[in-house]
Coordinates of C-alpha atoms and ligand atoms in Angstrom, one line a residue:
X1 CA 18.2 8.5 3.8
X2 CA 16.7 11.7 2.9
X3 CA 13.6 10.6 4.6
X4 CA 15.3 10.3 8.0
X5 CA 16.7 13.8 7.7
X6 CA 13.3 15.0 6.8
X7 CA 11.4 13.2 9.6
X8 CA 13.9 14.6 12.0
X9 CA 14.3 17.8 11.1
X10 CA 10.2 17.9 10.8
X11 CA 10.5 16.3 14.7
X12 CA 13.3 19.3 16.0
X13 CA 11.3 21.7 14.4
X14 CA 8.2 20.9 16.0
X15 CA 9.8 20.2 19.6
X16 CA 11.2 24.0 19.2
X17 CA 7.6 25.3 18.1
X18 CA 5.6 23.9 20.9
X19 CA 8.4 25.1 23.1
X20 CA 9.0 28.5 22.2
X21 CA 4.9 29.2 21.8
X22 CA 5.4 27.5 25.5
X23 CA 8.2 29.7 26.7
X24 CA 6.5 33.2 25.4
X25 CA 3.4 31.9 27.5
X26 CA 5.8 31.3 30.3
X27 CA 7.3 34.7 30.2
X28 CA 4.3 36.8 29.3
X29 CA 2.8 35.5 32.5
X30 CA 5.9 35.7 34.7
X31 CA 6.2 39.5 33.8
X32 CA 2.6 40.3 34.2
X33 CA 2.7 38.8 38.0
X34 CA 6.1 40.6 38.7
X35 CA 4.9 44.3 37.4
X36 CA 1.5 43.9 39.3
X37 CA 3.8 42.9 42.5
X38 CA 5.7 46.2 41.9
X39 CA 2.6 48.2 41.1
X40 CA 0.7 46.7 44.4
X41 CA 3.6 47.8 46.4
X42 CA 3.6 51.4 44.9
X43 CA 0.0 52.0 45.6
X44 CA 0.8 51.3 49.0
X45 CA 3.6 54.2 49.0
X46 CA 1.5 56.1 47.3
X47 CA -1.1 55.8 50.3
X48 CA 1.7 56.4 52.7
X49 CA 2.9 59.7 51.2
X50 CA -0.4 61.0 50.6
X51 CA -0.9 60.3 54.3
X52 CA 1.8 62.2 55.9
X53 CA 1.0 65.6 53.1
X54 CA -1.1 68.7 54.5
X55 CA -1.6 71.5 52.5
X56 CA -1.1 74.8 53.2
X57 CA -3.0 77.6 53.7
X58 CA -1.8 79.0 49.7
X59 CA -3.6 75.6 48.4
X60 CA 0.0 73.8 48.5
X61 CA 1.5 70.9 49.8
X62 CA 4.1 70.1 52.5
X63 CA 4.7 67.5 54.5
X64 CA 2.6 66.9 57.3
X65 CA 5.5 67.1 60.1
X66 CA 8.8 68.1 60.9
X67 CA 10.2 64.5 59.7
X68 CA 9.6 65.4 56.5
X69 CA 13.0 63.7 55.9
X70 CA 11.9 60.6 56.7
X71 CA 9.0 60.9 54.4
X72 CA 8.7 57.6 52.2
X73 CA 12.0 56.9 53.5
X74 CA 13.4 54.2 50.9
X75 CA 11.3 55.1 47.7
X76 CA 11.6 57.1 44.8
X77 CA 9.0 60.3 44.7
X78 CA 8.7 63.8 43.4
X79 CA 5.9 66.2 44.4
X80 CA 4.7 68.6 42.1
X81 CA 2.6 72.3 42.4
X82 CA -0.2 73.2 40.4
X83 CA 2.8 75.8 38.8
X84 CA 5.0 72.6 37.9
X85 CA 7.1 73.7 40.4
X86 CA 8.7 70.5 42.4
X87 CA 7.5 70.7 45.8
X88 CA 9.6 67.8 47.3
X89 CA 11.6 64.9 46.2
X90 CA 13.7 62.1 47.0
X91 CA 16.0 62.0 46.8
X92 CA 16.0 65.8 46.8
X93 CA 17.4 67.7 43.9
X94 CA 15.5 66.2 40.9
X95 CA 14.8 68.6 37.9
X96 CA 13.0 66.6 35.9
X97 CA 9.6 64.5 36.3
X98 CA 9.9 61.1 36.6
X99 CA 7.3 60.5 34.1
X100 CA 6.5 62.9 31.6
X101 CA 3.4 62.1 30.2
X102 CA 2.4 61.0 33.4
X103 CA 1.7 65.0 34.4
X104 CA -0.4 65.3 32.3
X105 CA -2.8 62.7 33.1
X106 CA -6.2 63.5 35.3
X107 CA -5.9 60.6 36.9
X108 CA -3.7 57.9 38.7
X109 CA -1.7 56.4 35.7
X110 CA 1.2 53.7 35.8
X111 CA 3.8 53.7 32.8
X112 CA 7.1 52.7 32.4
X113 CA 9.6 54.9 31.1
X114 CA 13.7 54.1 30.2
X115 CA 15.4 55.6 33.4
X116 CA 19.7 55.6 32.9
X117 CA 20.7 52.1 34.1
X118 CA 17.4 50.1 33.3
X119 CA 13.7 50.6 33.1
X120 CA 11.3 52.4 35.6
X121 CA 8.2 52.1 36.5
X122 CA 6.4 55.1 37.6
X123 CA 3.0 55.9 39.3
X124 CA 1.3 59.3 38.8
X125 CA -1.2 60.3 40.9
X126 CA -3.1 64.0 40.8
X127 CA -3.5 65.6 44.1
X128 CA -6.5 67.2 44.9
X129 CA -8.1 69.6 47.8
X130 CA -11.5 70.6 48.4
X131 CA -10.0 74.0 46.9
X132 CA -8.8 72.1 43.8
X133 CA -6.3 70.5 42.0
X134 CA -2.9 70.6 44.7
X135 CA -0.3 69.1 42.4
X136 CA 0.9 65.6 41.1
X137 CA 2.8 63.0 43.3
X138 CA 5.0 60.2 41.0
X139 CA 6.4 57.6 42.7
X140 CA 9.1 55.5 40.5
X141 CA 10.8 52.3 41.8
X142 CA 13.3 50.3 39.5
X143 CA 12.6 47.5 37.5
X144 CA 16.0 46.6 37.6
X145 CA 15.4 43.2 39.7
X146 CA 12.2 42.3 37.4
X147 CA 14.4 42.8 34.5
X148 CA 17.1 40.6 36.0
X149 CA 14.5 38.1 36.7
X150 CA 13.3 38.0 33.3
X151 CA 16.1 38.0 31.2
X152 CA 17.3 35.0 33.4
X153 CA 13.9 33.4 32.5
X154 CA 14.4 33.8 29.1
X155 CA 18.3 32.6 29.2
X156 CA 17.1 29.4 31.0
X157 CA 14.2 29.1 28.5
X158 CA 16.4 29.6 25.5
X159 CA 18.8 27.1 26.9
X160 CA 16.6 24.4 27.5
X161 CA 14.8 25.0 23.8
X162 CA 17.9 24.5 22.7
X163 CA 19.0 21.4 25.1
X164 CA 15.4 19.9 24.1
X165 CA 15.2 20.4 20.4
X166 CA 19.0 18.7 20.6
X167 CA 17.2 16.4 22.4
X168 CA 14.4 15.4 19.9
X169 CA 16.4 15.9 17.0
X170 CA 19.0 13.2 18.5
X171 CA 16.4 10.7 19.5
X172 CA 14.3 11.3 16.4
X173 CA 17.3 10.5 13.9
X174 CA 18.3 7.4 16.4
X175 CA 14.2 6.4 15.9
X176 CA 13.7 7.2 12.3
X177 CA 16.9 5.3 11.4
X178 CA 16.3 2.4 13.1
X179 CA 12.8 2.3 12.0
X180 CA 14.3 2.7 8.1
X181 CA 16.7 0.3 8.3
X182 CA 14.6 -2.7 7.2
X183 CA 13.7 -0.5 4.0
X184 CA 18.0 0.4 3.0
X185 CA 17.6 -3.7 2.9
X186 CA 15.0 -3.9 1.2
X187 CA 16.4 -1.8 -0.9
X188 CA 19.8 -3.4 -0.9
X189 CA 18.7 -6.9 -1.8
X190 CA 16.1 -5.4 -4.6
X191 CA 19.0 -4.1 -6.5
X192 CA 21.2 -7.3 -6.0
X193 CA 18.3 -9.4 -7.2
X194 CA 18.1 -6.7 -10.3
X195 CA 22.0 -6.9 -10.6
X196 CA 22.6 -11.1 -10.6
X197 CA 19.4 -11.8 -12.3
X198 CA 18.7 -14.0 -9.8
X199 CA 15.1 -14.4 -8.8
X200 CA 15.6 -17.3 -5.9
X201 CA 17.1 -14.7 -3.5
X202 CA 14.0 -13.4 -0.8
X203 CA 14.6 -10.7 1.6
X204 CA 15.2 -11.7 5.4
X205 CA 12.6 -10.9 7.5
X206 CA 13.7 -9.2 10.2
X207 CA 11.5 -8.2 13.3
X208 CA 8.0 -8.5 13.8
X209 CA 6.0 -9.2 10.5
X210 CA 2.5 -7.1 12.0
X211 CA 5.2 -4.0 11.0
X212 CA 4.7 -2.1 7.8
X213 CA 8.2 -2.5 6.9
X214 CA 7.3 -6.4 7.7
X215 CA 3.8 -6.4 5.7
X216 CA 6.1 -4.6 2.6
X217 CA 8.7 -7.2 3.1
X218 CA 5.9 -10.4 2.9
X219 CA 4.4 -8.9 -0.3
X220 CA 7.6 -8.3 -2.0
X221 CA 8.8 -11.9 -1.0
X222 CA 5.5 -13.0 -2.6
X223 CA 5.7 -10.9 -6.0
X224 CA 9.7 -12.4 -6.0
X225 CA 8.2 -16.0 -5.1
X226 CA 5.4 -15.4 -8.2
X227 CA 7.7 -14.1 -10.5
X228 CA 9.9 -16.8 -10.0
X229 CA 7.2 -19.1 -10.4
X230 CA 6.3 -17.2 -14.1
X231 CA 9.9 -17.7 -15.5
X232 CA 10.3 -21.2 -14.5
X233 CA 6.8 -22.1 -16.1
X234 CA 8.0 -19.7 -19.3
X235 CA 11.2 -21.1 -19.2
X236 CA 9.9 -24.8 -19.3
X237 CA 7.1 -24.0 -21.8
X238 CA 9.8 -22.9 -24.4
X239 CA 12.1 -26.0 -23.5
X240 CA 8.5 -27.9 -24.6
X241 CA 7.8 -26.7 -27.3
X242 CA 11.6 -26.6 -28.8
X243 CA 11.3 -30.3 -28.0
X244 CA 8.1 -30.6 -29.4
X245 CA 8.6 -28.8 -33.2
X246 CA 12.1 -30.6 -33.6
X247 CA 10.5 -34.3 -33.8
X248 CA 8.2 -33.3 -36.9
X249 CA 10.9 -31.1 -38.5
X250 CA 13.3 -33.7 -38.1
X251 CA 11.1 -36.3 -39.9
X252 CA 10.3 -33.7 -42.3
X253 CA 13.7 -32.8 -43.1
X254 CA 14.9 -36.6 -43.2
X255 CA 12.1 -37.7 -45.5
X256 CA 12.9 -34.5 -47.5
X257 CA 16.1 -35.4 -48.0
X258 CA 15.6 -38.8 -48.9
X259 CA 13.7 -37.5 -51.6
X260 CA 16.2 -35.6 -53.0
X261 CA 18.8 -38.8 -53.2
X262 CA 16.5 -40.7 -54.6
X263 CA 15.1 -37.7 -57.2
X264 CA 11.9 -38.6 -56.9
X265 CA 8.6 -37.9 -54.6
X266 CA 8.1 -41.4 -52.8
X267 CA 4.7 -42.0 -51.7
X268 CA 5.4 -43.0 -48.3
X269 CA 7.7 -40.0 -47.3
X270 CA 5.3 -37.5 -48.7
X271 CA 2.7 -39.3 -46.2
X272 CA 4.9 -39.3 -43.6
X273 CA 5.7 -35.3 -44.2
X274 CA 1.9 -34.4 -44.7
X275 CA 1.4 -36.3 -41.0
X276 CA 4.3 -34.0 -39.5
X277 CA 3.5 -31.6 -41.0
X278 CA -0.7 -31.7 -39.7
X279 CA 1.1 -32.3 -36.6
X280 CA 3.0 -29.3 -36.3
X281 CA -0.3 -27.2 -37.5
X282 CA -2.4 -28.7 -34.9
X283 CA 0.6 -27.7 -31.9
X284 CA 0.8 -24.6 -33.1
X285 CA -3.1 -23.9 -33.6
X286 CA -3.4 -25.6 -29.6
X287 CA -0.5 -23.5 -28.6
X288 CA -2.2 -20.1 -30.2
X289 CA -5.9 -21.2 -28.5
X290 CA -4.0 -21.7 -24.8
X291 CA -2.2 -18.6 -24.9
X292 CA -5.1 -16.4 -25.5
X293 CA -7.3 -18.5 -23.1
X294 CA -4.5 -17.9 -20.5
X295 CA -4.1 -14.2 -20.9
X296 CA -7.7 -13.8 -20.9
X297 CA -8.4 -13.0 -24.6
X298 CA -10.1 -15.6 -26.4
X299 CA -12.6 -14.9 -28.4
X300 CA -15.4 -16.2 -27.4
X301 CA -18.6 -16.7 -29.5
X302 CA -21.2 -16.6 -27.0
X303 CA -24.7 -17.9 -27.7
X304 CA -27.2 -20.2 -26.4
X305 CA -26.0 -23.7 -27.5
X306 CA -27.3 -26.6 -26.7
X307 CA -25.6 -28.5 -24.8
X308 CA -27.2 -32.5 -24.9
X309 CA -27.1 -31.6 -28.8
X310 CA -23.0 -31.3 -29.1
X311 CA -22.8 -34.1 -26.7
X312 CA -24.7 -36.4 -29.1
X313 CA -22.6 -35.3 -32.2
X314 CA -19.2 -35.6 -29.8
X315 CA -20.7 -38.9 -28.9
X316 CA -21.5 -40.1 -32.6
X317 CA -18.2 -39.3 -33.8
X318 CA -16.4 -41.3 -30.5
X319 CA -18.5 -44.1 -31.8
X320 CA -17.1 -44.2 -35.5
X321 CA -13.5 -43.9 -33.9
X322 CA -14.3 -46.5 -31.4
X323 CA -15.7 -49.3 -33.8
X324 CA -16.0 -52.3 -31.6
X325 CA -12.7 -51.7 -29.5
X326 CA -14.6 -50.4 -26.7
X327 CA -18.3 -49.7 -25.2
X328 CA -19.3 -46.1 -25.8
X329 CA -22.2 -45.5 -23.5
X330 CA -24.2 -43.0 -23.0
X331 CA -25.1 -42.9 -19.5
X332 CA -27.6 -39.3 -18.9
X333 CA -28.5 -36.4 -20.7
X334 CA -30.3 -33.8 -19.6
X335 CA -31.7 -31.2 -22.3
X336 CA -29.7 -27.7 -21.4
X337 CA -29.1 -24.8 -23.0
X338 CA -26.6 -22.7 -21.6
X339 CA -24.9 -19.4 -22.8
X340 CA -21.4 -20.5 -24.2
X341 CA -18.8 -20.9 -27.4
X342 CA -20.1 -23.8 -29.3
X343 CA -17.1 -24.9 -30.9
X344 CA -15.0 -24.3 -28.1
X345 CA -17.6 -26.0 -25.8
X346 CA -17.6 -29.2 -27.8
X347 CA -13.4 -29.4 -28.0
X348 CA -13.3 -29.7 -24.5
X349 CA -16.4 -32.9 -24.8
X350 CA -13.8 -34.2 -27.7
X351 CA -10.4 -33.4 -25.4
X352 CA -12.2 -35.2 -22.6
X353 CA -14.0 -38.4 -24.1
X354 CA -10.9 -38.5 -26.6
X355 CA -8.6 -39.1 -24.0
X356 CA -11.4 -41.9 -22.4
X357 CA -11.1 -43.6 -25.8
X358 CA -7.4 -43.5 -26.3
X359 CA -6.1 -44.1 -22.8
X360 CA -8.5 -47.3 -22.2
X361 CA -7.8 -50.0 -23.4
X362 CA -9.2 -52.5 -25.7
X363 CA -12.6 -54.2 -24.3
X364 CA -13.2 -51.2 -21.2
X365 CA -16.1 -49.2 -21.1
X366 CA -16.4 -45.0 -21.8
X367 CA -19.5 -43.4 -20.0
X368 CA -20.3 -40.1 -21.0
X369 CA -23.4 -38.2 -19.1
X370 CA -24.6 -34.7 -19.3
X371 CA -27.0 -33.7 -15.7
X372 CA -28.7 -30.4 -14.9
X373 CA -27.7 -29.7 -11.3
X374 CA -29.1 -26.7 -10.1
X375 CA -27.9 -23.8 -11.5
X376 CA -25.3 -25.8 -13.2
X377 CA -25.0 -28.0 -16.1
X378 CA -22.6 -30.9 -15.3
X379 CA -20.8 -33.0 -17.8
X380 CA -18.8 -36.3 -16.5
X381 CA -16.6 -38.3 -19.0
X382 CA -15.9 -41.4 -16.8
X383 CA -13.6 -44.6 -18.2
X384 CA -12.6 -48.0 -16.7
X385 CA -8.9 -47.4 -18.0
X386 CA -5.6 -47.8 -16.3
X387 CA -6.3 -44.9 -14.0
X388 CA -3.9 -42.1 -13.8
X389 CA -1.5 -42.3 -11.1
X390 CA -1.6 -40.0 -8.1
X391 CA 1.7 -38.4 -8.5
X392 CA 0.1 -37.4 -12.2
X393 CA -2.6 -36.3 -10.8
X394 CA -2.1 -32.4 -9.7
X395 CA -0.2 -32.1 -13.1
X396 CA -2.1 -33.4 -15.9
X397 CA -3.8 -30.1 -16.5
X398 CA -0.7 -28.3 -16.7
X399 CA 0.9 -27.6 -20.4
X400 CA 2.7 -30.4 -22.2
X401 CA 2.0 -32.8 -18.8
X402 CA 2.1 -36.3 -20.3
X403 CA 2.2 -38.9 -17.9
X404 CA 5.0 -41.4 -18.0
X405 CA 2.8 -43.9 -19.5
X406 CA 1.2 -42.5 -22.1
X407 CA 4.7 -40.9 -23.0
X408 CA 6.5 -44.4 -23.9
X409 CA 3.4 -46.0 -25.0
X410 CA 2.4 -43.7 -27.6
X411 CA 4.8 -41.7 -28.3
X412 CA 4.7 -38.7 -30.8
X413 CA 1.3 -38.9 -30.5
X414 CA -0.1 -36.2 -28.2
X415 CA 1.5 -32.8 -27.1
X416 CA 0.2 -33.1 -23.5
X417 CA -2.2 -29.4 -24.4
X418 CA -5.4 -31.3 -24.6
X419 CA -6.6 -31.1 -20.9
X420 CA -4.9 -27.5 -20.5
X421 CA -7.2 -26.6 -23.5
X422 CA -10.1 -28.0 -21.6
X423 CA -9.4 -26.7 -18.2
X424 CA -8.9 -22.9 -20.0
X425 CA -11.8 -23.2 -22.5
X426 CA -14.4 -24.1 -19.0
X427 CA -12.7 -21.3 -16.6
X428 CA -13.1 -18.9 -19.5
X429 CA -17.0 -20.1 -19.2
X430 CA -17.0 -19.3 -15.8
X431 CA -17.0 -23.2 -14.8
X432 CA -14.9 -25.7 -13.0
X433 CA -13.2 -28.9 -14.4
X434 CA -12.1 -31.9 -11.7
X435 CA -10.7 -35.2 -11.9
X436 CA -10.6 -38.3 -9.9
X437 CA -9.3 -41.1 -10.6
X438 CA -7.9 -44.7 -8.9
X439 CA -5.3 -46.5 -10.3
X440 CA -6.2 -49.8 -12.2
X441 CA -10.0 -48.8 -11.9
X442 CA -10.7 -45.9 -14.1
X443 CA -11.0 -42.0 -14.1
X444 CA -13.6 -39.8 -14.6
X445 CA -13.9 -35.8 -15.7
X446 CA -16.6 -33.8 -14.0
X447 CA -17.0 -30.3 -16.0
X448 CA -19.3 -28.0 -14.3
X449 CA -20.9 -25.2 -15.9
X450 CA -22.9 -22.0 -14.8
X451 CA -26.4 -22.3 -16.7
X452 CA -26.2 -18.1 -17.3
X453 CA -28.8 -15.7 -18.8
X454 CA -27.3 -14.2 -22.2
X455 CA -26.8 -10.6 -20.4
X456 CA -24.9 -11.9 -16.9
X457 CA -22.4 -14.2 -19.8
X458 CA -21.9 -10.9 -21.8
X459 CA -21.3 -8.8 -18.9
X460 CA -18.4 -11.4 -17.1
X461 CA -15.3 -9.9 -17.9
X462 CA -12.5 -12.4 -19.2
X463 CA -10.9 -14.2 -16.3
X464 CA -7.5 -13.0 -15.0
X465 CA -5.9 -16.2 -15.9
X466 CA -2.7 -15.0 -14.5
X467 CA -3.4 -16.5 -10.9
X468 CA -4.4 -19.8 -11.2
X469 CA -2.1 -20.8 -14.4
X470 CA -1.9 -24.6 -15.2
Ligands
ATP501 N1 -8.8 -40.8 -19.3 C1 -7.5 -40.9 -18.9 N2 -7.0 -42.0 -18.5 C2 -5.7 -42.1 -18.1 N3 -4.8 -41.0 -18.2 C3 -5.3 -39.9 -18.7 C4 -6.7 -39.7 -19.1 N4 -6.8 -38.5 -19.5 C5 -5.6 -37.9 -19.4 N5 -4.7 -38.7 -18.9 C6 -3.3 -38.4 -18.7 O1 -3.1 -37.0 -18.7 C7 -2.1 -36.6 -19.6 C8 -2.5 -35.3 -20.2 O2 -3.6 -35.4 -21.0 P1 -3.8 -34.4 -22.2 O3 -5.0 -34.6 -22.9 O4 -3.5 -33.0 -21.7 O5 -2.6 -34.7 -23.1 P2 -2.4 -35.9 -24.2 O6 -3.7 -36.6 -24.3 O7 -1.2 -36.6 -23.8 O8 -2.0 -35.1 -25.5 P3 -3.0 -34.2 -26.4 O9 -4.3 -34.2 -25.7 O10 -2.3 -32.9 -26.5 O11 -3.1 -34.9 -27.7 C9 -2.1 -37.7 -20.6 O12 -0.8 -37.8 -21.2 C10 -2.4 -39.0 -19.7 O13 -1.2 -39.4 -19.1
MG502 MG1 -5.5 -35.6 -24.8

């Protein structure tokens, strides 16, 4: 939690700077108002004594009358000669100015100066006669009070910094915290998930999911739900092919061994292990092609190919395979030259009408058509087979998908990689691949590809097969 103590501490911190710039502002101000009260009020004694002074006839000064006791009765005032000499005071008896430097000012001056208990503040004022310069006056009145005042304003201001930043910092850590706590579970379940190895665990979703914490919790459920997703697929894709090399290695083995009792090469079993073993080449030459057109790295021979012109030689050698078993037609063909692998382009044709021919049986009809549509060239392989049922249907382009039929009725024939091949070899060409098809009635392969310039083919990066993985 070393980001709640940060955040909190960065909170107090903050709450104490605004208050204490705050609190000098505060004082500065108070102080200001409270000297000018005191130095008002002493101009106005000032006034009063100056009022009730006459001057003698030897350019001195005296007070005015008889009361000179009562002079300024209640403030704090010395008045000086020209001589220094202390003319007057009050209380009487002072030997020393009030203000030192004040004396020696030419005109009226305030100052504050350390008296014994606390500070004074002291206004000088130079007396003068039409004769001259008469003498000084200094009045001095405590600060004592102001300074009681202030240093209260500054206890109460210190104490409520103090009471506030408490405060913040409490409310700030209650905040922060609660604020974090989605992320220590976050946290929490990440390393449990680490720990058992077990990728079907999500993190609840606490609160509101507009949140951060709740946007960070969605996509980690989602990289947990894709992940998930990637290991099962891996995991079944090694079960498939384990199950796929131990037929021919079995048969190869057997027919191997029989070989070996016998002590001779039999003409049937060496057959029978050539066949395995052109079985096992082709898997793992289908397996190498789909796992570079997954991650996005297969080589790709692009150049302008022709595409009516591999559909006639697909469709020439469907015919030889065919013989009379079925009708072969050949529906539409456009002329189109496109941008693509030519090799790669005419495996998916033979994946496609291959499976037309081989699914459909004996006396059914296998239309293959090439169109320009637009900007697209679009190739449909359509056949008046069995159909392929609906619960098939989202799968068959997956890896080693064979449906149930075709499974028991031709078995050991086909991996189930033919329509993957296809459906990897078109994205990589930047096209789509769809399929409908009605049970009983027939199916039919659309392929639709981007008729590209050479330069915009060139410059399309590989897919990032990742995403949409069959
Ligand atoms: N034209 C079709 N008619 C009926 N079912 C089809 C047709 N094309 C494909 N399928 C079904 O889709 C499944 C997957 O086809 P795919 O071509 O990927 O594999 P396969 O033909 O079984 O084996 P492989 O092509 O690797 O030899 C087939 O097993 C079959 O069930
Ligand atoms: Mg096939």
């Amino acid at each position: 939690m070393l980001l709640q103590k940060r955040l909190t501490l960065l909170y107090t911190t903050l709450a104490g700077g605004v208050l204490m710039l705050f609190g000098s502002l505060v004082y500065g101000l108070v102080s200001v108002v409270l000297l000018n009260q005191v130095d008002a009020s002493m101009t106005q004694s000032a006034d009063q004594i100056i009022a009730q002074l006459r001057i003698t006839s030897s350019n001195h000064l005296a007070p005015r009358t008889s009361t000179a006791v009562q002079l300024g009765e209640g403030i704090l005032f010395q008045v000086w000669g020209n001589d220094r000499q202390l003319q007057f005071s009050r209380p009487p008896g002072q030997q020393q100015p009030l203000d030192e430097s004040g004396m020696r000012s030419g005109r009226p001056i305030f100052n504050t100066v350390e008296a014994a208990k606390s500070r004074m503040r002291v206004l000088s004022v130079p007396l003068k006669t039409e004769r001259g310069p008469a003498g000084i006056l200094q009045v001095g009145e405590n600060l004592e009070l102001v300074d009681v005042a202030l240093s209260a304003l500054l206890s109460a201001q210190v104490a409520l910094a103090i009471l506030a930043m408490a405060l913040t910092g409490l409310m700030a850590w209650i905040a922060t915290g609660r604020a974090l706590a989605p992320l220590a579970t976050v946290t929490k379940v990440a390393t449990q998930i680490t720990k058992a190895d077990d990728l079907s665990r999500r993190i609840p979703l606490a609160g509101e999911t507009s949140g951060e914490v709740g946007q960070l919790i969605l996509a980690f459920n989602d990289t947990l739900e894709r992940l998930e997703q990637l290991f099962t697929t891996q995991r079944r894709f090694m079960a498939d092919v384990s199950h796929e090399l131990r037929t021919p290695l079995t048969v190869i083995k057997g027919n191997v061994g029989l070989m070996r009792r016998m002590g001779e090469s039999d003409e049937e079993s060496m057959a029978s292990i050539e066949m395995e073993v052109d079985r096992l080449s082709r898997l793992v030459g289908d397996l190498l092609l789909l796992a570079q057109a997954e991650s996005g790295r297969l080589p790709l021979d692009m150049a302008p190919v022709e595409l009516d012109t591999i559909l006639l030689e697909v469709f020439q050698q469907m015919r030889v395979l065919t013989g009379e078993r079925l009708q072969l037609k050949l529906s539409e063909i456009d002329q189109i030259q496109l941008i693509g692998d030519r090799d790669r382009l005419k495996q998916v044709m033979l994946n496609l009408a291959g499976n037309a021919i081989q699914y459909t049986p004996a006396g059914g009809i296998v239309t293959l058509s090439l169109r320009k549509n637009g900007e697209q060239a679009q190739l449909i392989v359509s056949d008046s087979g069995p159909g392929i049922p609906a619960q098939d249907l989202p799968h068959i382009f997956e890896r080693f998908y064979r449906g149930e039929k075709s499974r028991k009725r031709n078995p050991g024939t086909g991996f189930g990689l033919g329509l993957s091949i296809a459906y990897w070899i078109v994205r990589n060409h930047g096209g789509t691949i769809d399929v409908s098809s009605q049970e009983g009635k027939g199916t039919t392969f659309s392929v639709l590809l981007p008729i590209r310039k050479l330069e915009a083919a060139l410059q399309t990066q590989p897919v990032n097969l990742q995403k949409g993985q069959k």
